[in-house]
Amino acid sequence: MPRSPEPRRGRIFLLLTAAGSSVRFGGSKKEFAKLGGSTVLRCSLEPFLNLNDLCQVVITCQPGMEDETRKAVGADLADELARRLPLGIRFVPGGSTRQESVAAGLEAMPDSSISAGAAEDAGLEGEFPDEDIVLVHDAARPWASSALVAEVANATRIHGAAIPLSDLADTPKELGDDGFIAAHPERSRIKAAQTPQGFYLAGLKRAHKAARDEGRVCTDDSSLWERFEGRVFAVQGERENRKITFPEDLSNERSDEECEEIGMDMRIGEGWDIHPLVEGRVLVLGGLELDFPKGEAGHSDGDVLWHAAIDAILGAACLGDIGAHFPPGDRKWKDADSSLLASAAAGLARDRGWEIVNLDCTVIIEAPRLGPHREAIRDLMASVLAIPPDRVSVKAKTFEGFGEVGEGRAVEARAVALLRRSSSRGRS
């Protein structure tokens, strides 16, 4: 029996299309319009920043507007992506049509494929031999969620191509040439296409080349893929993932005051970590060294509480995880003080326009008892994060003798961070 295809871990490329003339928006670039204190373009980019395998961001722009497009992204974010991503960020002049702009963006990305044998081992047929995928997203869709982005990426890795489809609110009708209704399609079978649309990178390049050779024009990349490469898988789209076309499309955005009232300017992040307890190491929790015969094994000081808290903060700000910023294989982090890493992580979140509302932490350890130390740990953590102590909670639990933690061979920590938009920075 043939194996079911499974997602593979190739690189992810992001192509944001921002080369349109925005005529229906009134002539000004809709991607540069302000949205909640940021720009439409930056908000459209944000949901992709938490993809662990993100390799490169390519943004198509109108010729001669590379500097303005970079400014709309934000120099801070552009510089961060240039440092953090293996192939950085590029601003590429687009063409006179969306199809030409996408083709130009694809040309800025490297070629990539795997051997036929490797494709067979992966359970895929020869049509889709590519490891790398590309997500093509309208830079005027600022409300796509990170969950939708991840779902499209995963489906693309399995099926070769995937796009989100949303349900229609109105009943569709097919109009004839004479002005009379020609057909009454069933609404449940008619959907609206959204972005991001995901494809194997090499396959989409082939499709665009074939379309160019034939002189064929399509309104989206899934149409090209289906004609030249294969079938397209559909995932459920999101009602909120609408595209900005007219100025009034921005008028539905809530005011800052309304956002604060209903929590739309807030984000929650979750962190978890576990470390073995070994002799010859110091037990450090939240920066406080405890008198105990065993300590956490780890590349840094092994402070499991800080590691969980850092992941929670970075996650809420869509900045990846601790390993992305402080790789365990990097010698400069050997035996590093995790309090310094936490301070740096909080700084990254602040630079993106977020402030920490509160941090709730739980340490699971059999011994020593943390009750006498909880206030000291809380105060240290609050000081490092530059927030009041009453915004930090530290709790202690045991595993009642179960598992590695319960047997005293490991310590575990969990953390939840709540972030809100900084009043001085607005939306990042």
Tab-separated table of C-alpha atoms in Angstrom:
chain	number	residue	atom	x	y	z
A	1	MET	CA	0.000	0.000	0.000
A	2	PRO	CA	1.490	3.446	-0.903
A	3	ARG	CA	2.371	5.679	1.978
A	4	SER	CA	0.430	8.837	2.647
A	5	PRO	CA	2.507	11.942	1.941
A	6	GLU	CA	3.893	13.651	5.026
A	7	PRO	CA	5.099	17.244	5.327
A	8	ARG	CA	8.821	17.745	4.784
A	9	ARG	CA	11.053	20.336	6.366
A	10	GLY	CA	12.309	22.380	3.450
A	11	ARG	CA	12.904	26.097	3.700
A	12	ILE	CA	10.048	28.596	3.534
A	13	PHE	CA	10.202	31.664	1.305
A	14	LEU	CA	7.742	34.546	1.606
A	15	LEU	CA	6.751	36.686	-1.373
A	16	LEU	CA	4.719	39.791	-0.504
A	17	THR	CA	3.165	41.544	-3.502
A	18	ALA	CA	3.121	45.327	-3.084
A	19	ALA	CA	3.789	46.541	-6.633
A	20	GLY	CA	0.262	47.607	-7.547
A	21	SER	CA	-0.694	51.183	-8.376
A	22	SER	CA	-3.564	51.347	-5.806
A	23	VAL	CA	-5.757	53.244	-8.292
A	24	ARG	CA	-8.995	52.172	-6.589
A	25	PHE	CA	-7.541	53.280	-3.248
A	26	GLY	CA	-7.315	56.843	-4.501
A	27	GLY	CA	-3.804	56.852	-5.932
A	28	SER	CA	-1.842	56.671	-2.674
A	29	LYS	CA	-0.181	53.335	-1.901
A	30	LYS	CA	-2.605	51.329	0.218
A	31	GLU	CA	0.253	49.209	1.581
A	32	PHE	CA	1.756	52.366	3.091
A	33	ALA	CA	-1.505	53.448	4.753
A	34	LYS	CA	-1.536	53.667	8.538
A	35	LEU	CA	-3.235	50.864	10.414
A	36	GLY	CA	-3.388	50.908	14.204
A	37	GLY	CA	-0.171	52.916	14.478
A	38	SER	CA	1.733	50.802	11.938
A	39	THR	CA	1.382	50.307	8.169
A	40	VAL	CA	-0.730	47.869	6.181
A	41	LEU	CA	2.454	46.365	4.722
A	42	ARG	CA	4.082	45.685	8.074
A	43	CYS	CA	0.872	44.218	9.491
A	44	SER	CA	0.643	41.925	6.462
A	45	LEU	CA	4.199	40.707	7.098
A	46	GLU	CA	3.834	40.089	10.841
A	47	PRO	CA	1.907	36.755	10.781
A	48	PHE	CA	4.800	35.071	8.929
A	49	LEU	CA	7.572	36.038	11.346
A	50	ASN	CA	6.982	33.111	13.678
A	51	LEU	CA	7.648	30.458	10.998
A	52	ASN	CA	10.667	28.504	12.221
A	53	ASP	CA	11.854	27.612	8.701
A	54	LEU	CA	11.451	31.080	7.204
A	55	CYS	CA	14.518	31.629	5.014
A	56	GLN	CA	13.873	34.792	3.007
A	57	VAL	CA	11.345	37.586	2.568
A	58	VAL	CA	10.970	39.123	-0.898
A	59	ILE	CA	8.706	42.156	-1.307
A	60	THR	CA	7.781	43.373	-4.779
A	61	CYS	CA	7.333	47.108	-5.104
A	62	GLN	CA	6.793	49.719	-7.747
A	63	PRO	CA	10.029	50.553	-9.617
A	64	GLY	CA	11.866	53.368	-7.895
A	65	MET	CA	9.956	52.927	-4.615
A	66	GLU	CA	12.310	50.469	-2.897
A	67	ASP	CA	13.246	52.990	-0.180
A	68	GLU	CA	9.634	53.933	0.518
A	69	THR	CA	8.653	50.262	0.719
A	70	ARG	CA	11.488	49.530	3.128
A	71	LYS	CA	10.342	52.485	5.254
A	72	ALA	CA	6.799	51.073	5.324
A	73	VAL	CA	8.168	47.777	6.642
A	74	GLY	CA	10.184	49.678	9.240
A	75	ALA	CA	13.959	49.983	9.280
A	76	ASP	CA	14.087	48.139	12.607
A	77	LEU	CA	12.209	45.103	11.296
A	78	ALA	CA	14.029	45.112	7.939
A	79	ASP	CA	17.398	45.161	9.724
A	80	GLU	CA	16.275	42.389	12.067
A	81	LEU	CA	15.184	40.172	9.165
A	82	ALA	CA	18.424	40.870	7.328
A	83	ARG	CA	20.319	39.568	10.367
A	84	ARG	CA	18.019	36.733	11.397
A	85	LEU	CA	16.980	35.102	8.120
A	86	PRO	CA	19.561	33.027	6.214
A	87	LEU	CA	18.847	34.909	2.958
A	88	GLY	CA	17.555	38.102	4.536
A	89	ILE	CA	15.013	40.455	2.968
A	90	ARG	CA	14.928	41.853	-0.570
A	91	PHE	CA	12.900	44.579	-2.252
A	92	VAL	CA	12.336	43.760	-5.924
A	93	PRO	CA	10.772	46.036	-8.578
A	94	GLY	CA	7.554	44.470	-9.855
A	95	GLY	CA	5.932	44.459	-13.265
A	96	SER	CA	2.853	46.027	-14.802
A	97	THR	CA	0.637	43.105	-13.702
A	98	ARG	CA	0.442	40.984	-10.581
A	99	GLN	CA	1.568	37.946	-12.545
A	100	GLU	CA	4.669	39.777	-13.776
A	101	SER	CA	5.413	40.997	-10.253
A	102	VAL	CA	5.177	37.510	-8.775
A	103	ALA	CA	7.464	36.198	-11.511
A	104	ALA	CA	9.993	38.928	-10.695
A	105	GLY	CA	9.855	38.034	-7.019
A	106	LEU	CA	10.361	34.341	-7.762
A	107	GLU	CA	13.423	35.135	-9.847
A	108	ALA	CA	14.981	36.725	-6.760
A	109	MET	CA	14.755	33.378	-4.941
A	110	PRO	CA	17.260	30.537	-5.396
A	111	ASP	CA	16.520	27.367	-7.323
A	112	SER	CA	16.035	24.258	-5.184
A	113	SER	CA	15.099	20.644	-5.802
A	114	ILE	CA	15.890	17.181	-4.497
A	115	SER	CA	16.697	14.007	-6.362
A	116	ALA	CA	13.972	11.704	-7.674
A	117	GLY	CA	15.133	9.077	-5.187
A	118	ALA	CA	14.730	11.468	-2.290
A	119	ALA	CA	11.271	12.422	-3.534
A	120	GLU	CA	10.307	8.746	-3.692
A	121	ASP	CA	11.624	8.213	-0.158
A	122	ALA	CA	9.453	11.135	0.974
A	123	GLY	CA	6.368	9.362	-0.416
A	124	LEU	CA	5.822	11.843	-3.247
A	125	GLU	CA	5.641	11.377	-6.995
A	126	GLY	CA	7.979	13.070	-9.409
A	127	GLU	CA	5.750	16.075	-10.105
A	128	PHE	CA	6.667	17.646	-6.766
A	129	PRO	CA	10.375	17.004	-6.121
A	130	ASP	CA	10.957	20.319	-4.376
A	131	GLU	CA	11.908	20.694	-0.736
A	132	ASP	CA	11.448	24.473	-0.505
A	133	ILE	CA	8.056	26.168	-0.552
A	134	VAL	CA	6.990	29.722	-1.244
A	135	LEU	CA	4.049	31.530	0.332
A	136	VAL	CA	2.638	34.279	-1.904
A	137	HIS	CA	0.654	36.872	0.030
A	138	ASP	CA	-1.068	40.119	-0.849
A	139	ALA	CA	0.634	42.943	1.034
A	140	ALA	CA	-2.828	44.511	1.352
A	141	ARG	CA	-4.158	41.648	3.516
A	142	PRO	CA	-3.091	42.763	7.004
A	143	TRP	CA	-5.503	40.598	8.994
A	144	ALA	CA	-4.392	37.050	8.159
A	145	SER	CA	-3.624	35.073	11.327
A	146	SER	CA	-0.433	33.197	12.180
A	147	ALA	CA	-2.549	30.043	12.487
A	148	LEU	CA	-3.766	30.372	8.893
A	149	VAL	CA	-0.196	30.946	7.678
A	150	ALA	CA	1.005	27.804	9.463
A	151	GLU	CA	-1.917	25.749	8.106
A	152	VAL	CA	-1.250	26.822	4.511
A	153	ALA	CA	2.477	26.072	4.887
A	154	ASN	CA	1.810	22.613	6.306
A	155	ALA	CA	-0.764	21.760	3.612
A	156	THR	CA	1.644	22.941	0.916
A	157	ARG	CA	4.351	20.633	2.189
A	158	ILE	CA	1.931	17.712	1.979
A	159	HIS	CA	0.072	18.447	-1.261
A	160	GLY	CA	2.433	20.616	-3.316
A	161	ALA	CA	0.019	23.559	-3.466
A	162	ALA	CA	-2.578	24.924	-1.048
A	163	ILE	CA	-4.716	28.042	-0.751
A	164	PRO	CA	-7.312	29.321	1.748
A	165	LEU	CA	-10.912	29.588	0.570
A	166	SER	CA	-13.599	31.531	2.406
A	167	ASP	CA	-17.370	31.061	2.361
A	168	LEU	CA	-19.571	33.547	0.538
A	169	ALA	CA	-21.943	35.635	2.623
A	170	ASP	CA	-24.230	36.366	-0.335
A	171	THR	CA	-25.910	33.931	-2.717
A	172	PRO	CA	-23.944	33.835	-6.013
A	173	LYS	CA	-25.553	34.224	-9.433
A	174	GLU	CA	-24.095	33.771	-12.907
A	175	LEU	CA	-24.877	36.636	-15.242
A	176	GLY	CA	-25.498	36.078	-18.945
A	177	ASP	CA	-24.423	38.344	-21.821
A	178	ASP	CA	-27.984	39.602	-22.198
A	179	GLY	CA	-28.113	40.959	-18.654
A	180	PHE	CA	-30.367	38.194	-17.352
A	181	ILE	CA	-29.323	35.625	-14.728
A	182	ALA	CA	-27.961	32.578	-16.523
A	183	ALA	CA	-27.423	30.182	-13.587
A	184	HIS	CA	-27.902	29.814	-9.851
A	185	PRO	CA	-24.724	28.133	-8.498
A	186	GLU	CA	-24.965	26.370	-5.162
A	187	ARG	CA	-23.392	28.688	-2.591
A	188	SER	CA	-21.760	25.874	-0.607
A	189	ARG	CA	-19.620	24.953	-3.629
A	190	ILE	CA	-18.556	28.493	-4.570
A	191	LYS	CA	-15.734	29.969	-2.508
A	192	ALA	CA	-13.596	33.109	-2.518
A	193	ALA	CA	-9.826	32.683	-2.847
A	194	GLN	CA	-7.566	34.323	-0.297
A	195	THR	CA	-3.837	34.507	0.344
A	196	PRO	CA	-1.312	33.334	1.423
A	197	GLN	CA	-1.171	30.767	-1.356
A	198	GLY	CA	1.536	28.137	-0.941
A	199	PHE	CA	3.464	26.188	-3.585
A	200	TYR	CA	6.624	24.214	-4.038
A	201	LEU	CA	9.057	26.916	-5.109
A	202	ALA	CA	10.589	25.228	-8.151
A	203	GLY	CA	7.159	24.141	-9.387
A	204	LEU	CA	5.737	27.673	-9.216
A	205	LYS	CA	8.780	28.943	-11.112
A	206	ARG	CA	8.094	26.372	-13.831
A	207	ALA	CA	4.427	27.361	-13.983
A	208	HIS	CA	5.240	31.049	-14.417
A	209	LYS	CA	7.770	30.284	-17.137
A	210	ALA	CA	5.259	28.106	-18.962
A	211	ALA	CA	2.598	30.811	-18.700
A	212	ARG	CA	5.028	33.405	-20.021
A	213	ASP	CA	5.940	31.153	-22.949
A	214	GLU	CA	2.248	30.616	-23.784
A	215	GLY	CA	1.262	34.222	-23.185
A	216	ARG	CA	-1.313	33.055	-20.653
A	217	VAL	CA	-2.599	35.485	-18.000
A	218	CYS	CA	-4.239	34.321	-14.749
A	219	THR	CA	-5.556	36.314	-11.799
A	220	ASP	CA	-3.820	34.209	-9.153
A	221	ASP	CA	-1.013	31.683	-8.878
A	222	SER	CA	-3.243	28.726	-8.074
A	223	SER	CA	-4.742	29.018	-11.577
A	224	LEU	CA	-1.249	28.779	-13.079
A	225	TRP	CA	-0.353	25.865	-10.847
A	226	GLU	CA	-3.447	23.891	-11.774
A	227	ARG	CA	-2.852	24.402	-15.489
A	228	PHE	CA	0.858	23.533	-15.521
A	229	GLU	CA	1.708	21.585	-12.336
A	230	GLY	CA	-1.218	19.802	-10.709
A	231	ARG	CA	-4.133	20.020	-8.321
A	232	VAL	CA	-4.475	22.611	-5.553
A	233	PHE	CA	-5.539	21.704	-2.020
A	234	ALA	CA	-7.964	23.998	-0.170
A	235	VAL	CA	-7.863	24.966	3.504
A	236	GLN	CA	-10.524	26.934	5.351
A	237	GLY	CA	-9.979	30.671	5.001
A	238	GLU	CA	-10.785	33.359	7.544
A	239	ARG	CA	-13.582	35.909	7.418
A	240	GLU	CA	-11.213	38.549	8.827
A	241	ASN	CA	-8.607	37.923	6.116
A	242	ARG	CA	-10.028	40.488	3.740
A	243	LYS	CA	-8.078	42.496	1.188
A	244	ILE	CA	-7.890	46.288	1.300
A	245	THR	CA	-8.974	47.734	-2.056
A	246	PHE	CA	-10.882	50.944	-1.323
A	247	PRO	CA	-10.247	53.573	1.387
A	248	GLU	CA	-13.453	52.566	3.158
A	249	ASP	CA	-11.987	49.078	3.689
A	250	LEU	CA	-9.867	50.663	6.413
A	251	SER	CA	-12.852	52.372	8.034
A	252	ASN	CA	-13.967	49.056	9.510
A	253	GLU	CA	-10.852	49.010	11.659
A	254	ARG	CA	-11.640	49.748	15.298
A	255	SER	CA	-10.238	52.778	17.053
A	256	ASP	CA	-7.317	52.397	19.452
A	257	GLU	CA	-9.683	52.935	22.375
A	258	GLU	CA	-12.032	50.179	21.173
A	259	CYS	CA	-9.119	47.831	20.622
A	260	GLU	CA	-7.934	48.381	24.174
A	261	GLU	CA	-11.428	47.767	25.522
A	262	ILE	CA	-11.875	44.387	23.803
A	263	GLY	CA	-8.261	43.267	23.983
A	264	MET	CA	-7.449	43.332	20.257
A	265	ASP	CA	-4.171	45.113	21.052
A	266	MET	CA	-3.075	42.253	23.287
A	267	ARG	CA	-1.292	38.988	22.636
A	268	ILE	CA	-0.645	35.879	24.711
A	269	GLY	CA	2.464	33.702	24.511
A	270	GLU	CA	3.167	30.306	26.091
A	271	GLY	CA	6.555	28.889	27.061
A	272	TRP	CA	7.724	25.523	28.373
A	273	ASP	CA	11.097	23.993	29.176
A	274	ILE	CA	12.620	21.056	31.054
A	275	HIS	CA	16.216	20.372	32.119
A	276	PRO	CA	17.911	17.404	33.777
A	277	LEU	CA	19.185	17.933	37.316
A	278	VAL	CA	22.815	16.884	37.639
A	279	GLU	CA	25.574	17.192	40.212
A	280	GLY	CA	28.252	19.802	39.681
A	281	ARG	CA	25.819	22.471	38.420
A	282	VAL	CA	24.175	25.360	40.254
A	283	LEU	CA	20.385	25.363	40.546
A	284	VAL	CA	19.225	28.719	39.145
A	285	LEU	CA	15.572	29.752	38.924
A	286	GLY	CA	14.610	33.183	37.644
A	287	GLY	CA	18.166	34.358	38.217
A	288	LEU	CA	18.249	33.263	41.872
A	289	GLU	CA	20.891	30.687	42.831
A	290	LEU	CA	19.536	28.146	45.311
A	291	ASP	CA	21.498	26.046	47.772
A	292	PHE	CA	20.944	22.533	46.438
A	293	PRO	CA	23.265	19.620	45.558
A	294	LYS	CA	22.105	19.504	41.918
A	295	GLY	CA	21.586	22.069	39.184
A	296	GLU	CA	20.229	22.264	35.642
A	297	ALA	CA	22.265	20.813	32.813
A	298	GLY	CA	22.328	23.139	29.817
A	299	HIS	CA	24.418	25.123	27.358
A	300	SER	CA	23.772	28.363	29.240
A	301	ASP	CA	23.279	28.472	33.003
A	302	GLY	CA	20.289	26.161	32.465
A	303	ASP	CA	17.778	28.477	34.163
A	304	VAL	CA	14.655	26.564	33.160
A	305	LEU	CA	12.291	29.228	34.543
A	306	TRP	CA	13.814	32.006	32.502
A	307	HIS	CA	13.901	29.818	29.402
A	308	ALA	CA	10.161	29.175	29.628
A	309	ALA	CA	9.465	32.860	30.301
A	310	ILE	CA	11.636	33.981	27.364
A	311	ASP	CA	9.761	31.664	24.992
A	312	ALA	CA	6.449	33.035	26.268
A	313	ILE	CA	7.513	36.641	25.665
A	314	LEU	CA	9.002	35.958	22.235
A	315	GLY	CA	5.993	33.880	21.252
A	316	ALA	CA	3.518	36.596	22.168
A	317	ALA	CA	5.492	39.088	20.070
A	318	CYS	CA	5.760	36.607	17.147
A	319	LEU	CA	9.550	36.665	17.381
A	320	GLY	CA	10.249	32.932	17.259
A	321	ASP	CA	11.771	31.091	20.204
A	322	ILE	CA	14.825	31.274	22.426
A	323	GLY	CA	16.850	29.021	20.141
A	324	ALA	CA	16.366	31.367	17.183
A	325	HIS	CA	17.983	34.277	19.042
A	326	PHE	CA	20.406	32.462	21.351
A	327	PRO	CA	21.368	29.228	19.521
A	328	PRO	CA	22.588	26.480	21.878
A	329	GLY	CA	25.386	25.641	19.446
A	330	ASP	CA	26.847	29.147	19.649
A	331	ARG	CA	29.839	29.231	21.992
A	332	LYS	CA	29.146	32.802	23.093
A	333	TRP	CA	26.073	31.561	24.971
A	334	LYS	CA	28.055	28.899	26.837
A	335	ASP	CA	27.219	29.247	30.564
A	336	ALA	CA	25.483	32.564	29.775
A	337	ASP	CA	23.406	34.258	32.459
A	338	SER	CA	19.801	33.658	31.360
A	339	SER	CA	18.753	36.899	33.034
A	340	LEU	CA	20.719	38.717	30.335
A	341	LEU	CA	18.958	36.686	27.662
A	342	ALA	CA	15.595	37.573	29.230
A	343	SER	CA	16.460	41.259	29.257
A	344	ALA	CA	17.405	41.045	25.572
A	345	ALA	CA	14.162	39.210	24.718
A	346	ALA	CA	12.083	41.837	26.512
A	347	GLY	CA	13.998	44.497	24.593
A	348	LEU	CA	13.165	42.803	21.297
A	349	ALA	CA	9.478	42.810	22.218
A	350	ARG	CA	9.623	46.490	23.195
A	351	ASP	CA	11.346	47.328	19.918
A	352	ARG	CA	8.388	45.773	18.113
A	353	GLY	CA	5.989	48.010	20.033
A	354	TRP	CA	4.938	45.626	22.846
A	355	GLU	CA	5.020	45.959	26.603
A	356	ILE	CA	4.649	43.171	29.139
A	357	VAL	CA	1.365	43.284	31.035
A	358	ASN	CA	2.072	40.276	33.230
A	359	LEU	CA	4.002	37.016	33.395
A	360	ASP	CA	2.578	33.923	35.080
A	361	CYS	CA	5.065	31.112	35.771
A	362	THR	CA	4.931	27.647	37.274
A	363	VAL	CA	7.990	25.643	38.342
A	364	ILE	CA	7.544	21.872	38.765
A	365	ILE	CA	10.237	20.429	41.016
A	366	GLU	CA	10.286	17.902	43.857
A	367	ALA	CA	12.992	19.607	45.898
A	368	PRO	CA	13.969	22.072	47.177
A	369	ARG	CA	10.784	23.761	48.367
A	370	LEU	CA	10.371	27.074	46.551
A	371	GLY	CA	7.881	28.688	48.932
A	372	PRO	CA	10.549	30.617	50.885
A	373	HIS	CA	12.158	31.848	47.650
A	374	ARG	CA	9.174	32.806	45.503
A	375	GLU	CA	9.136	36.506	46.361
A	376	ALA	CA	12.869	36.846	45.752
A	377	ILE	CA	12.542	35.096	42.380
A	378	ARG	CA	9.557	37.262	41.470
A	379	ASP	CA	11.379	40.484	42.361
A	380	LEU	CA	14.468	39.482	40.368
A	381	MET	CA	12.428	38.632	37.296
A	382	ALA	CA	10.429	41.841	37.510
A	383	SER	CA	13.619	43.855	37.779
A	384	VAL	CA	15.130	42.199	34.708
A	385	LEU	CA	11.941	42.773	32.683
A	386	ALA	CA	11.629	46.365	33.972
A	387	ILE	CA	8.051	45.851	35.168
A	388	PRO	CA	6.486	46.110	38.662
A	389	PRO	CA	6.746	42.966	40.837
A	390	ASP	CA	2.971	42.681	41.014
A	391	ARG	CA	2.977	41.827	37.298
A	392	VAL	CA	4.991	38.641	37.862
A	393	SER	CA	3.622	35.476	39.426
A	394	VAL	CA	5.775	32.492	40.386
A	395	LYS	CA	4.097	29.280	41.520
A	396	ALA	CA	5.567	25.930	42.541
A	397	LYS	CA	4.227	22.406	42.033
A	398	THR	CA	5.470	18.835	42.345
A	399	PHE	CA	4.805	15.767	40.201
A	400	GLU	CA	4.014	13.675	43.259
A	401	GLY	CA	6.780	11.189	42.490
A	402	PHE	CA	5.795	10.570	38.849
A	403	GLY	CA	8.277	10.657	35.983
A	404	GLU	CA	11.720	12.224	35.786
A	405	VAL	CA	10.576	15.382	37.562
A	406	GLY	CA	8.797	13.449	40.275
A	407	GLU	CA	11.888	11.297	40.829
A	408	GLY	CA	14.039	14.407	41.302
A	409	ARG	CA	15.995	13.914	38.076
A	410	ALA	CA	14.636	16.969	36.220
A	411	VAL	CA	12.990	20.355	36.698
A	412	GLU	CA	10.245	21.754	34.489
A	413	ALA	CA	8.838	25.255	34.045
A	414	ARG	CA	5.869	26.752	32.246
A	415	ALA	CA	5.058	30.396	31.580
A	416	VAL	CA	2.330	32.526	30.025
A	417	ALA	CA	3.021	36.126	28.991
A	418	LEU	CA	0.438	38.793	28.170
A	419	LEU	CA	1.675	41.656	25.984
A	420	ARG	CA	-0.117	44.812	24.869
A	421	ARG	CA	0.625	47.546	22.407
A	422	SER	CA	2.887	50.172	23.829
A	423	SER	CA	1.161	53.536	24.003
A	424	SER	CA	4.363	55.154	22.753
A	425	ARG	CA	4.861	52.850	19.758
A	426	GLY	CA	1.452	51.775	18.477
A	427	ARG	CA	1.121	48.629	16.406
A	428	SER	CA	4.382	47.017	15.387
